[in-house]
PDB file of C-alpha atoms in Angstrom:
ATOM      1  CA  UNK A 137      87.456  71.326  66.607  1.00  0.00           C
ATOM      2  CA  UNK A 138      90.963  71.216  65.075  1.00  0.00           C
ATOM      3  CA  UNK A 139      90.170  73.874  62.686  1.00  0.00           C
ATOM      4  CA  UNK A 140      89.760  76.302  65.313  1.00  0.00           C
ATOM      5  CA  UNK A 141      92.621  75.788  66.860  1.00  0.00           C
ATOM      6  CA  UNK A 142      95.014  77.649  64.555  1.00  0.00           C
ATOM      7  CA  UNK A 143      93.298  81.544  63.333  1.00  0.00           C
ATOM      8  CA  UNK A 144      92.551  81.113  59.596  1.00  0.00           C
ATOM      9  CA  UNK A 145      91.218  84.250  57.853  1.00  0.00           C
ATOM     10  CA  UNK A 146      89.823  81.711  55.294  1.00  0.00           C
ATOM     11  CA  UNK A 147      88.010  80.305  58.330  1.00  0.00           C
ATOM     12  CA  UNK A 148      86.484  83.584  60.018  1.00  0.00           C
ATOM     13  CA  UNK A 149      84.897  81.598  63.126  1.00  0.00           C
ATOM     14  CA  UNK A 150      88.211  80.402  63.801  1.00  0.00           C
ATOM     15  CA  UNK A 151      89.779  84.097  63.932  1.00  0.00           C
ATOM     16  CA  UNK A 152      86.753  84.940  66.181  1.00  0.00           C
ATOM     17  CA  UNK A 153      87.093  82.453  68.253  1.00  0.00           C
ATOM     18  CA  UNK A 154      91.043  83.312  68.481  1.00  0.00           C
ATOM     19  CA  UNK A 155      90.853  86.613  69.455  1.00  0.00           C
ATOM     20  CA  UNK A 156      87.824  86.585  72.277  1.00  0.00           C
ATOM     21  CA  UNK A 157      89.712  84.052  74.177  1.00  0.00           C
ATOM     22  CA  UNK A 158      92.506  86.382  74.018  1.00  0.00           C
ATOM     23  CA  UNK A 159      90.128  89.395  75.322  1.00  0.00           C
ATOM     24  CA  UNK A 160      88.730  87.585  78.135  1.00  0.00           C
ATOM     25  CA  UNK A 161      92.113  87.661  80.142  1.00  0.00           C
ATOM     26  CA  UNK A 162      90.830  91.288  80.712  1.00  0.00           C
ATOM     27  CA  UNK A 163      88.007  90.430  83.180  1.00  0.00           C
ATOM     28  CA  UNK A 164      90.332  87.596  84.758  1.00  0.00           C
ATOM     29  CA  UNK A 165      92.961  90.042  85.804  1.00  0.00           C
ATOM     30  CA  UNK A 166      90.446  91.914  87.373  1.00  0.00           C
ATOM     31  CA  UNK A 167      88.695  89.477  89.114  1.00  0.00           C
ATOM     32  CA  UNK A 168      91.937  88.415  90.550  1.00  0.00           C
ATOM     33  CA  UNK A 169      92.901  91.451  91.764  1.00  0.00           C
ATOM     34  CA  UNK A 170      89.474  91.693  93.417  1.00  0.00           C
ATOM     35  CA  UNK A 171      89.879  88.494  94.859  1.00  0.00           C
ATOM     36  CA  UNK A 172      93.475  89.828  96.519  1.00  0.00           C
ATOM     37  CA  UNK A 173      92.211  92.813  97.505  1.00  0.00           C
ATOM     38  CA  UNK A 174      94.252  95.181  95.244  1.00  0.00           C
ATOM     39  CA  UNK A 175      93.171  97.990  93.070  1.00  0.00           C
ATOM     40  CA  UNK A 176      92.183 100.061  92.128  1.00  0.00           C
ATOM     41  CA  UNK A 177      91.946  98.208  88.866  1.00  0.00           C
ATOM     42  CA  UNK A 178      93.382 101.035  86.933  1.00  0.00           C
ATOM     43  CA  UNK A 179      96.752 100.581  88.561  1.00  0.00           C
ATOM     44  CA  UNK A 180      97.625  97.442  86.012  1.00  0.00           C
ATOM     45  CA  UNK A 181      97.397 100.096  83.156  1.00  0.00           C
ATOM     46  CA  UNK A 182      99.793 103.171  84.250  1.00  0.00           C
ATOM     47  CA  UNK A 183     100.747 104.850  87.067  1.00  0.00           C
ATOM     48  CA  UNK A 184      97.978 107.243  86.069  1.00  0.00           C
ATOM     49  CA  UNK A 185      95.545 104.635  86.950  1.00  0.00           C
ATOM     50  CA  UNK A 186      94.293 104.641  83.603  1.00  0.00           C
ATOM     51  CA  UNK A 187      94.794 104.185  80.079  1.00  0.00           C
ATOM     52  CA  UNK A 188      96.717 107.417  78.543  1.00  0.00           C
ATOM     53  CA  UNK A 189      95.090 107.854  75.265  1.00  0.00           C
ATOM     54  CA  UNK A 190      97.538 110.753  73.999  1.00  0.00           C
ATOM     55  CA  UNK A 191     100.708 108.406  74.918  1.00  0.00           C
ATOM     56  CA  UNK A 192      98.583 105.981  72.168  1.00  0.00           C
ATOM     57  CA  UNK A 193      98.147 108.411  69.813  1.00  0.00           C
ATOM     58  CA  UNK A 194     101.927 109.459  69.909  1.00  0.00           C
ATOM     59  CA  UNK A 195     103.306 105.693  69.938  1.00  0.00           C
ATOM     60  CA  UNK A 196     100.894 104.518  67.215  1.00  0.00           C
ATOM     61  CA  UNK A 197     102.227 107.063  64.592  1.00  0.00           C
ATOM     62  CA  UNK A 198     105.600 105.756  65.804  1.00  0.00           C
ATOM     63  CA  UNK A 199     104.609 101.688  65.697  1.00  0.00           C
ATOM     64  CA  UNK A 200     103.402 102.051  62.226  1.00  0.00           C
ATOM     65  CA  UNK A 201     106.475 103.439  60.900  1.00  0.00           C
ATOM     66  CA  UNK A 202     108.945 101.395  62.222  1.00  0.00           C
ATOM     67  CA  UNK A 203     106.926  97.991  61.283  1.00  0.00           C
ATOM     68  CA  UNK A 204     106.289  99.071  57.696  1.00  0.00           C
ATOM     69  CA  UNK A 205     110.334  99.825  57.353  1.00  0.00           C
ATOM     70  CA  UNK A 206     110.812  96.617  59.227  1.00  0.00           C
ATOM     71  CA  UNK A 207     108.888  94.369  56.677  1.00  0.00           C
ATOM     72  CA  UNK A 208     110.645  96.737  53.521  1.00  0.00           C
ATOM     73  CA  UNK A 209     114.185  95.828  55.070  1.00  0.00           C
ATOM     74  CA  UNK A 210     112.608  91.917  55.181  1.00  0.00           C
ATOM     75  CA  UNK A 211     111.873  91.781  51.302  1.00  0.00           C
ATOM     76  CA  UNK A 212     115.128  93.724  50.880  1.00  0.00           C
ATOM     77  CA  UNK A 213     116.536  91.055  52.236  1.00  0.00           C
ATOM     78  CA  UNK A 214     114.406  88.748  50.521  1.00  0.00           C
ATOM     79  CA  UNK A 215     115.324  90.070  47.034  1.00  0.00           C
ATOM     80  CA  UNK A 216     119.266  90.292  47.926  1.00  0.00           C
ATOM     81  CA  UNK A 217     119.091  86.926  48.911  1.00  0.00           C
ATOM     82  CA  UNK A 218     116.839  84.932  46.001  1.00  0.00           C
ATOM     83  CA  UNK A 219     116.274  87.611  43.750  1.00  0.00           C
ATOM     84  CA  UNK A 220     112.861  87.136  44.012  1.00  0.00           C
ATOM     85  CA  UNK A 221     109.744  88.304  46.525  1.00  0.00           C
ATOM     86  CA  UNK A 222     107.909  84.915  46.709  1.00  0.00           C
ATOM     87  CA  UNK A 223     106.409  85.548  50.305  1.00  0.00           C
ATOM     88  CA  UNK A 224     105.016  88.855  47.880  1.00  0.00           C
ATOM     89  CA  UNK A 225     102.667  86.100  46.241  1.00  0.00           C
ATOM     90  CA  UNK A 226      99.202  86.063  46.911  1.00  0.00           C
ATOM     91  CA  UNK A 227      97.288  82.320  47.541  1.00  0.00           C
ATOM     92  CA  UNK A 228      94.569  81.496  44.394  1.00  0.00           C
ATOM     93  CA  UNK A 229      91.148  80.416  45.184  1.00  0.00           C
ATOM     94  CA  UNK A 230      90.502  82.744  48.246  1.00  0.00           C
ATOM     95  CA  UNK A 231      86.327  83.119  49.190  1.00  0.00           C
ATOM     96  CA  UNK A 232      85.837  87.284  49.076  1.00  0.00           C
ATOM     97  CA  UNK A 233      83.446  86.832  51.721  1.00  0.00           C
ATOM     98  CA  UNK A 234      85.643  84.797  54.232  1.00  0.00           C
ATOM     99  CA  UNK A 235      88.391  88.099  53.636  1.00  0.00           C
ATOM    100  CA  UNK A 236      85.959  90.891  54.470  1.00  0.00           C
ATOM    101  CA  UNK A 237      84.530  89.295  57.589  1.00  0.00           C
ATOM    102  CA  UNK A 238      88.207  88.135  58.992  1.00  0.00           C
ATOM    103  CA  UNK A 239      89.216  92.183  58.089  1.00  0.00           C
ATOM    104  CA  UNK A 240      86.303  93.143  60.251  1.00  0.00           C
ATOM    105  CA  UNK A 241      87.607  90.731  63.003  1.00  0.00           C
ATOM    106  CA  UNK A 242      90.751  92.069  62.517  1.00  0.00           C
ATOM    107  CA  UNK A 243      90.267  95.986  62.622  1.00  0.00           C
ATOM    108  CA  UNK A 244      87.555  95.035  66.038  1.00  0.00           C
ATOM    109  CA  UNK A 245      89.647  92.929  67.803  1.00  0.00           C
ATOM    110  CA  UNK A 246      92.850  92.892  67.104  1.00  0.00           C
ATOM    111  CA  UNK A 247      93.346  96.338  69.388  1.00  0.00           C
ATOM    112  CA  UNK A 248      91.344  94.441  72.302  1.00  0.00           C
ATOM    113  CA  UNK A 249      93.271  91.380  72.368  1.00  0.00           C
ATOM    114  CA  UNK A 250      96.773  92.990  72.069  1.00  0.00           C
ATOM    115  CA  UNK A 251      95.844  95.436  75.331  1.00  0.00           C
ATOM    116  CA  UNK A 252      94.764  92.637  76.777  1.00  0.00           C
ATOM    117  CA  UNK A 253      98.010  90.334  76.604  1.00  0.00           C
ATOM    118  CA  UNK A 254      99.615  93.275  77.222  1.00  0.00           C
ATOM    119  CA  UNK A 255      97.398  93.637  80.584  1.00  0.00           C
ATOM    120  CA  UNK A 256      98.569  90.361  81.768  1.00  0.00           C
ATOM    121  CA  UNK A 257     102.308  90.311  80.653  1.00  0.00           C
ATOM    122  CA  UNK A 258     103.282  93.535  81.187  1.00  0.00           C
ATOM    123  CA  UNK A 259     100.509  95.071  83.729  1.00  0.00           C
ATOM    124  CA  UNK A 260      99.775  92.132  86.022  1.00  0.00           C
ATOM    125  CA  UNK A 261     103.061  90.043  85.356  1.00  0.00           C
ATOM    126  CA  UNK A 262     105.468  92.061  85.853  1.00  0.00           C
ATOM    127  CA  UNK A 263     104.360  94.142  89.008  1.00  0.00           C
ATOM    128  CA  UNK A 264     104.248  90.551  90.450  1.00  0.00           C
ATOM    129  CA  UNK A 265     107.589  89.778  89.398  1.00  0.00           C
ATOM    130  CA  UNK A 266     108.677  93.044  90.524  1.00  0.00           C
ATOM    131  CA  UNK A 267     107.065  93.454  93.788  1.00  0.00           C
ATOM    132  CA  UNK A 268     109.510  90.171  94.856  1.00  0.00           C
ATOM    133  CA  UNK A 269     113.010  91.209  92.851  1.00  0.00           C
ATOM    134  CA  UNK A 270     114.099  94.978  92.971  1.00  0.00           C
ATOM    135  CA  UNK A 271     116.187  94.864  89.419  1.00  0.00           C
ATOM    136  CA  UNK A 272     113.436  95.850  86.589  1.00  0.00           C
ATOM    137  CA  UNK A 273     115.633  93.758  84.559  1.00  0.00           C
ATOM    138  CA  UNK A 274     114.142  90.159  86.371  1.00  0.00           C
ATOM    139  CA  UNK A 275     110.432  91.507  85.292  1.00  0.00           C
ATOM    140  CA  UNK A 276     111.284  92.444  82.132  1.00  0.00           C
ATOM    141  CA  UNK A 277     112.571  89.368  80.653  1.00  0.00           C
ATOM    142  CA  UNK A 278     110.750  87.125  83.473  1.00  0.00           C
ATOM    143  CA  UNK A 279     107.066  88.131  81.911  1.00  0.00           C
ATOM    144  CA  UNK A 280     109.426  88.121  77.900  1.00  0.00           C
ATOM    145  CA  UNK A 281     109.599  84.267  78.798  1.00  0.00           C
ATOM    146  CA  UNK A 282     106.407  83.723  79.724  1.00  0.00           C
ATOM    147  CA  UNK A 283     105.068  85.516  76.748  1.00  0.00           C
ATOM    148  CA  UNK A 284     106.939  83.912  74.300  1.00  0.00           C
ATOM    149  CA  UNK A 285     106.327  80.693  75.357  1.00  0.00           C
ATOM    150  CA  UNK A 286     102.781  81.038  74.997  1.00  0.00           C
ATOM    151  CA  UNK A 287     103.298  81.222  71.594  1.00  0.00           C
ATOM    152  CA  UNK A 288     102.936  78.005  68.984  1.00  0.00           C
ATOM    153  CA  UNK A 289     105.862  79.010  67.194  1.00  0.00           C
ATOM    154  CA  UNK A 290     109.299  77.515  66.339  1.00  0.00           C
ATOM    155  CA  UNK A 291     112.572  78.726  68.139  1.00  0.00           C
ATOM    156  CA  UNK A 292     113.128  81.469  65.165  1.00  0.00           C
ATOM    157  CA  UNK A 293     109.162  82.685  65.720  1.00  0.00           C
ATOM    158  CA  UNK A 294     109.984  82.568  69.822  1.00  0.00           C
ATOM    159  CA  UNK A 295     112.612  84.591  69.423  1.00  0.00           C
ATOM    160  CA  UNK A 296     110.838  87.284  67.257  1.00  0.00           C
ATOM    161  CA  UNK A 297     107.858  87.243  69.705  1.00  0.00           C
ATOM    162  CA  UNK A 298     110.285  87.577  72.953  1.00  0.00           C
ATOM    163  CA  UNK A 299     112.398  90.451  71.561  1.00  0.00           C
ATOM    164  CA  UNK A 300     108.593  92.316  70.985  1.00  0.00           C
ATOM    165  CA  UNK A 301     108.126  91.735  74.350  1.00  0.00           C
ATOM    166  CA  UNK A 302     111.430  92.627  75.621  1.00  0.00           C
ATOM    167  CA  UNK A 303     110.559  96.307  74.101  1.00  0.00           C
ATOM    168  CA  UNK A 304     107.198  96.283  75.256  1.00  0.00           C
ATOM    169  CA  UNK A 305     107.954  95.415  78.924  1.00  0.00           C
ATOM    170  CA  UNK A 306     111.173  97.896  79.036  1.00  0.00           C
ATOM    171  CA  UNK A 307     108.968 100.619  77.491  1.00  0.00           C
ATOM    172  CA  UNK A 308     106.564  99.994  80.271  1.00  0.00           C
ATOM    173  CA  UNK A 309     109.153 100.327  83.057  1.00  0.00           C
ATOM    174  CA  UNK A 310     110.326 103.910  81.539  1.00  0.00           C
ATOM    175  CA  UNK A 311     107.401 105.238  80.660  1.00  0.00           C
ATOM    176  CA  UNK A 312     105.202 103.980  83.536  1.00  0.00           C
ATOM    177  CA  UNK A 313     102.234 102.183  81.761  1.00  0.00           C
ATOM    178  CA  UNK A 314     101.392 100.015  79.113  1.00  0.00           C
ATOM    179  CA  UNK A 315     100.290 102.734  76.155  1.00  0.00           C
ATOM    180  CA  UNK A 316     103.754 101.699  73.747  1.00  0.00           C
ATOM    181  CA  UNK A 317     103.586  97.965  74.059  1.00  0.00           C
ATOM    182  CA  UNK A 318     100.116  98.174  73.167  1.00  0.00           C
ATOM    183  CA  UNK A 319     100.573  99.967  70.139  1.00  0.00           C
ATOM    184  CA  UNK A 320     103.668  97.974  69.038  1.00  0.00           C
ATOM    185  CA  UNK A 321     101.726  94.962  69.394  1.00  0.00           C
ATOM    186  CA  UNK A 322      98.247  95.995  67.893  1.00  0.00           C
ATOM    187  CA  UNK A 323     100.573  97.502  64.585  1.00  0.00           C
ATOM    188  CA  UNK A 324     102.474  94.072  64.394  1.00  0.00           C
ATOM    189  CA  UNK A 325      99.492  92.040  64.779  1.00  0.00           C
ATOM    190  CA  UNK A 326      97.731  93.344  62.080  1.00  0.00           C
ATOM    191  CA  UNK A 327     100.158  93.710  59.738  1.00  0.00           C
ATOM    192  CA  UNK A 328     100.726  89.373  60.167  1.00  0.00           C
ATOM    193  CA  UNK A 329      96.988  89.362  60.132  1.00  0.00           C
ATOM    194  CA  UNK A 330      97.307  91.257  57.191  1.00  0.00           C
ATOM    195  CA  UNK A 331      99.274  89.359  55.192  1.00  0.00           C
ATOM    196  CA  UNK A 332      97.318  86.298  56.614  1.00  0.00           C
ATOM    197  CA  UNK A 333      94.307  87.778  54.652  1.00  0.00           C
ATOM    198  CA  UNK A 334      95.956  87.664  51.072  1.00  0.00           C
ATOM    199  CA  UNK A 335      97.418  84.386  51.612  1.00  0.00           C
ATOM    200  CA  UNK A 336     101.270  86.170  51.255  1.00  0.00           C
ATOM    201  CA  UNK A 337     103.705  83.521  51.931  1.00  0.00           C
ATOM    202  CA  UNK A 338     101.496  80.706  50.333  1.00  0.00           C
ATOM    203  CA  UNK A 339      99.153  80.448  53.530  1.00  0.00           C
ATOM    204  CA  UNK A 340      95.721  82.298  54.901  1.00  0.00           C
ATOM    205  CA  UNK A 341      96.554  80.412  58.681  1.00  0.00           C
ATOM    206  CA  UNK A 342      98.789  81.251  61.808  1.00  0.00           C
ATOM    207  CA  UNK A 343     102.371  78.946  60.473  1.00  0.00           C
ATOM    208  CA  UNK A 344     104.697  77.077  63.325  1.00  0.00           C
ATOM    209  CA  UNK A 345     107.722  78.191  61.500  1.00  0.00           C
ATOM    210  CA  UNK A 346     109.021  81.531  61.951  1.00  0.00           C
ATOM    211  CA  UNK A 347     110.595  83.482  59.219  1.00  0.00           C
ATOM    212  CA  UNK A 348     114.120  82.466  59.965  1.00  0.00           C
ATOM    213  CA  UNK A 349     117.567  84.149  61.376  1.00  0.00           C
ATOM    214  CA  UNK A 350     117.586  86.320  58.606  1.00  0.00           C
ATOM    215  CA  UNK A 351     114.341  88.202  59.555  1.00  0.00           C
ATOM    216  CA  UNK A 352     115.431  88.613  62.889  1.00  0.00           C
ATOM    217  CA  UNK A 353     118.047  91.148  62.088  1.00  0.00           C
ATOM    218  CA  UNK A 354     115.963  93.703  60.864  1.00  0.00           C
ATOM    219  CA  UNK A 355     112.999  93.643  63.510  1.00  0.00           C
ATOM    220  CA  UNK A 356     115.873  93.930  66.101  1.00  0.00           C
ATOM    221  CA  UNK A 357     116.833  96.908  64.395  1.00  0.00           C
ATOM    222  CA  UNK A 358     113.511  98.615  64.144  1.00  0.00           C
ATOM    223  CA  UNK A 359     112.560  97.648  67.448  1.00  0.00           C
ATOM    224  CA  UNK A 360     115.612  99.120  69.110  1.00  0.00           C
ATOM    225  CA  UNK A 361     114.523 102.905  66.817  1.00  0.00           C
ATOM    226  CA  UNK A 362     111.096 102.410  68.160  1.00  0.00           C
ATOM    227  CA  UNK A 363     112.249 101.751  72.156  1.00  0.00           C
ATOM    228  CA  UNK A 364     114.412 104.837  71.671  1.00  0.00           C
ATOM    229  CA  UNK A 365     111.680 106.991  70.396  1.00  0.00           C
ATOM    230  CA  UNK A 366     108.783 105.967  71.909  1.00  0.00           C
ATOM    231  CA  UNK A 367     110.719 106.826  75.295  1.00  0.00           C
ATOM    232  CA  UNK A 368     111.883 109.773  74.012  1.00  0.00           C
ATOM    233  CA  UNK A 369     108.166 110.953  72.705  1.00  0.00           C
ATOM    234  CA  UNK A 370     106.352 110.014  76.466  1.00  0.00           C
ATOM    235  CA  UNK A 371     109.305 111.624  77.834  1.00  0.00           C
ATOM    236  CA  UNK A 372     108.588 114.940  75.987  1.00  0.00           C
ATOM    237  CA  UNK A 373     104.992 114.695  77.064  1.00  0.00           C
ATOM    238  CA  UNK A 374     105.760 115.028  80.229  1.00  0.00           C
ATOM    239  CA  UNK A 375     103.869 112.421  81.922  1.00  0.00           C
ATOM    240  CA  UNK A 376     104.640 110.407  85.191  1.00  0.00           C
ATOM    241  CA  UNK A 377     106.696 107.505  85.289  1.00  0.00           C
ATOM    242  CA  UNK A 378     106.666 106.604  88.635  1.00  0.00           C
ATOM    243  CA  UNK A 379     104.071 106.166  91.367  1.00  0.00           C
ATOM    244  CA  UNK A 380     104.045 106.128  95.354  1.00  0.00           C
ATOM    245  CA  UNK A 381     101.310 104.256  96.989  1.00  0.00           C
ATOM    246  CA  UNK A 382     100.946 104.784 100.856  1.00  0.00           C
ATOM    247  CA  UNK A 383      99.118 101.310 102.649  1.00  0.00           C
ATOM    248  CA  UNK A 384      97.236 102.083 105.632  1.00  0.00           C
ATOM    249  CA  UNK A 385      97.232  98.617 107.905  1.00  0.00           C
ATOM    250  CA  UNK A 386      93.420  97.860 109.813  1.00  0.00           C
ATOM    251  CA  UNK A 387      93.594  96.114 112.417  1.00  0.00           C
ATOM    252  CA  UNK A 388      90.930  94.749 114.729  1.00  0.00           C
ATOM    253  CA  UNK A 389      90.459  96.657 118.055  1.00  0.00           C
ATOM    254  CA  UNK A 390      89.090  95.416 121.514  1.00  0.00           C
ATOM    255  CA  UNK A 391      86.164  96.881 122.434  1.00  0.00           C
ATOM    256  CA  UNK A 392      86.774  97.116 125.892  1.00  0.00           C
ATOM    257  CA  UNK A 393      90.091  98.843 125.085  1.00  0.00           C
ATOM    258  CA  UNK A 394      88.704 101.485 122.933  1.00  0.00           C
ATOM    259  CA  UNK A 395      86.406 102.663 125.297  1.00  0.00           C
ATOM    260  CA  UNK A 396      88.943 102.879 127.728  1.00  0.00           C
ATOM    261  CA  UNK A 397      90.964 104.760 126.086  1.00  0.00           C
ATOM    262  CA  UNK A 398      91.298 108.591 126.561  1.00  0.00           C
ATOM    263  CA  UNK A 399      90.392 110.600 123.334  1.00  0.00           C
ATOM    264  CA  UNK A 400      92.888 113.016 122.388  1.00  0.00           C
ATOM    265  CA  UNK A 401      92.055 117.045 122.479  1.00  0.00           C
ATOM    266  CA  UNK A 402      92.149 118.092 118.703  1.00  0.00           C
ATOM    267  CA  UNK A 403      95.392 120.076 118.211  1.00  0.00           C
ATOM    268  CA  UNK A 404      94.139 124.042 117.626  1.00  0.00           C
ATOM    269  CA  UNK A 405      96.910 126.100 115.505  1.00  0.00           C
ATOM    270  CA  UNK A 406      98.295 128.801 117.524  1.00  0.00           C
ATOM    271  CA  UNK A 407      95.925 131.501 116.022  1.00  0.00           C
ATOM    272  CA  UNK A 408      93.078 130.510 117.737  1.00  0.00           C
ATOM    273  CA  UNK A 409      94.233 129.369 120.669  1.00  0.00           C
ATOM    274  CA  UNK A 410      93.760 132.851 122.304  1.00  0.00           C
ATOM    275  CA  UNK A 411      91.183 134.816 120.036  1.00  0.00           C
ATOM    276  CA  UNK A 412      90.883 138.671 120.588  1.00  0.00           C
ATOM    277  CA  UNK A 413      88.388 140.141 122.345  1.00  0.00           C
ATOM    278  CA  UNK A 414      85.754 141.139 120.256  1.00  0.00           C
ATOM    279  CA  UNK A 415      85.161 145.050 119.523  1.00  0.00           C
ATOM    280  CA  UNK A 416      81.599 145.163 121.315  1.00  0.00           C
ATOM    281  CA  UNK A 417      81.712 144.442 124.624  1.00  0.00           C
ATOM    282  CA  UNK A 418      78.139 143.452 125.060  1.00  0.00           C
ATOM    283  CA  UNK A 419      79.118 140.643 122.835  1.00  0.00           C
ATOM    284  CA  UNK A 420      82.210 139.556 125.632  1.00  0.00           C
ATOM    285  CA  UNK A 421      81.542 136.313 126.546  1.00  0.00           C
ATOM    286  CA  UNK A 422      80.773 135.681 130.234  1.00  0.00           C
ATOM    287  CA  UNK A 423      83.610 135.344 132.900  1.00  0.00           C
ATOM    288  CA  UNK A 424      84.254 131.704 133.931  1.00  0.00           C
ATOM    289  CA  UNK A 425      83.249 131.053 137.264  1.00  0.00           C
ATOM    290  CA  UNK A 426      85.509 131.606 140.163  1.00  0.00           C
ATOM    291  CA  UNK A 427      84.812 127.760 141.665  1.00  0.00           C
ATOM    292  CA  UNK A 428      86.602 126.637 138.998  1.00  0.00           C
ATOM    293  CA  UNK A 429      90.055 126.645 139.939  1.00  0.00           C
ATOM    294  CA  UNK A 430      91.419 125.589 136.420  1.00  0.00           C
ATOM    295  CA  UNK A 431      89.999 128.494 134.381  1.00  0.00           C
ATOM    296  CA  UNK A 432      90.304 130.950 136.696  1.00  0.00           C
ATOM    297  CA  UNK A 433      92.690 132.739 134.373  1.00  0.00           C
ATOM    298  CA  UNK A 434      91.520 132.357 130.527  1.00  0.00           C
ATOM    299  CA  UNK A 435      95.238 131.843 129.512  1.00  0.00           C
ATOM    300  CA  UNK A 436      96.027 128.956 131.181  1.00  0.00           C
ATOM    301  CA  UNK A 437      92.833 127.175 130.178  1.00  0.00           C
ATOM    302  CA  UNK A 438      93.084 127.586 126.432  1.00  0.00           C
ATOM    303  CA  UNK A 439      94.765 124.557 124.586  1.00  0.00           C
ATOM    304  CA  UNK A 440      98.016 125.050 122.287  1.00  0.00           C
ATOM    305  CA  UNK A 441      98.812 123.306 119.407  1.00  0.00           C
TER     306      UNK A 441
END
């Protein structure tokens, strides 16, 4: 079982095996929102109650631009530093058949997985964090935390992973759904993956170490450019960012009381409180009755609003 624990693209069962754990958070969100009564369901993914496909066609133009100039700043860096791109390497001896079915797994799931850990971080997580402290700020890095640590990674790798979700969970605060995290984090896990499958960097598995310091400086950078314009982008889409959500409170009624109670006379807008008399007066309706003290005058029986 140990080498399953760790995503290999040498060891495609592994990768599977990886990612549909990931995916099946998806159902478990939803079956605990069932079990507290909330939903509708949709409400975890935007204010729109749904998934905004055009935000994630706008965002994943963005996310693939600022992660390719984030890993050619990294082998800048690289090269400044060594003179020399050995993470550029490729590993010997890899099985061609192991690659193509890991790529598949990859290109599949990959976009699952990343909505769903964005479903439970940044949907679920942090309208639970939020509904108990007002500042966004305590959700935002509250549910960063919690991401990051469920990650295998050294400190360096933490980091990396918590300032990805720092962006994701303030971009779902000010845009008002989940649409840029999830394309920030499907781009960035497949370009790792990616790299993964040629065995750049001398391994084909997930590594504990992170890249270092140095590699942190230019995914802050990138990540800030991306923030800025994937805000910008929703923002000149014009979608909601905000929602209001009115709770109606049941409570159980006495029987005994209901019946007892008077039922109110529906309210009747001014304008036909006192229609006019129609044109034909053979179709006048027939004068109330003079025993009946109450409508003995047709205006003082007719109900206002």
């Amino acid at each position: 079982m140990e080498r399953f624990l760790i995503p290999d693209t040498q060891n495609p069962l592994s990768m599977l095996l990886a990612l549909t754990t990931v995916i099946l958070m998806i159902p478990v969100v939803w079956v605990s929102m069932k079990s507290l009564g909330l939903g509708p369901f949709g409400r975890a993914w935007s204010v729109e109650l749904r998934i905004r496909w055009g935000l994630i066609g706008r965002t994943l133009i963005l996310a693939f631009a600022v992660v390719a100039a984030q890993n050619l700043l990294g082998l800048a860096l690289e090269f400044a530093g060594t003179g020399e791109l050995a993470s550029m390497v490729p590993a010997k001896g890899l099985d061609p058949a192991a690659i193509l079915w890991s790529a598949l797994l990859i290109v599949v799931l990959v976009p699952v997985q990343c909505a769903a850990e964005e479903l439970v971080f940044r949907g679920a997580l942090m309208q639970i964090i939020g509904s108990w402290l007002r500042h966004p700020a305590f959700a935002i890095v509250g549910s960063s935390v919690v991401f990051a640590s469920m990650h295998i990674y050294d400190i360096w790798g933490l980091l990396a992973v918590g300032m990805i979700g720092l962006t994701a969970g303030w971009l779902t605060w000010r845009t008002g759904g989940l649409e840029a995290g999830i394309s920030l984090h499907v781009v960035n896990n497949i370009a790792a993956f990616g790299f993964m499958l040629g065995g750049f960097g001398g391994t084909t598995g997930q590594e504990v170490s992170g890249a270092g310091p140095i590699a942190l400086i230019p995914q802050a950078v990138v990540l800030a450019v991306y923030a800025w314009l994937a805000d910008r982008s929703c923002r000149r889409a014009g979608r909601p960012r905000t929602r209001i959500d009115y709770v109606i409170e049941r409570r159980p009624i006495d029987p005994q009381l209901a019946a007892a109670a008077p039922v109110p006379a529906p309210a009747v807008p001014d304008a036909l409180a006192a229609p006019a008399a129609p044109a034909d007066a053979s179709a006048a309706p027939t004068a109330p009755e003079a025993s009946d003290p109450a409508r003995s005058n047709p205006d003082e029986g007719a109900p206002r609003a």
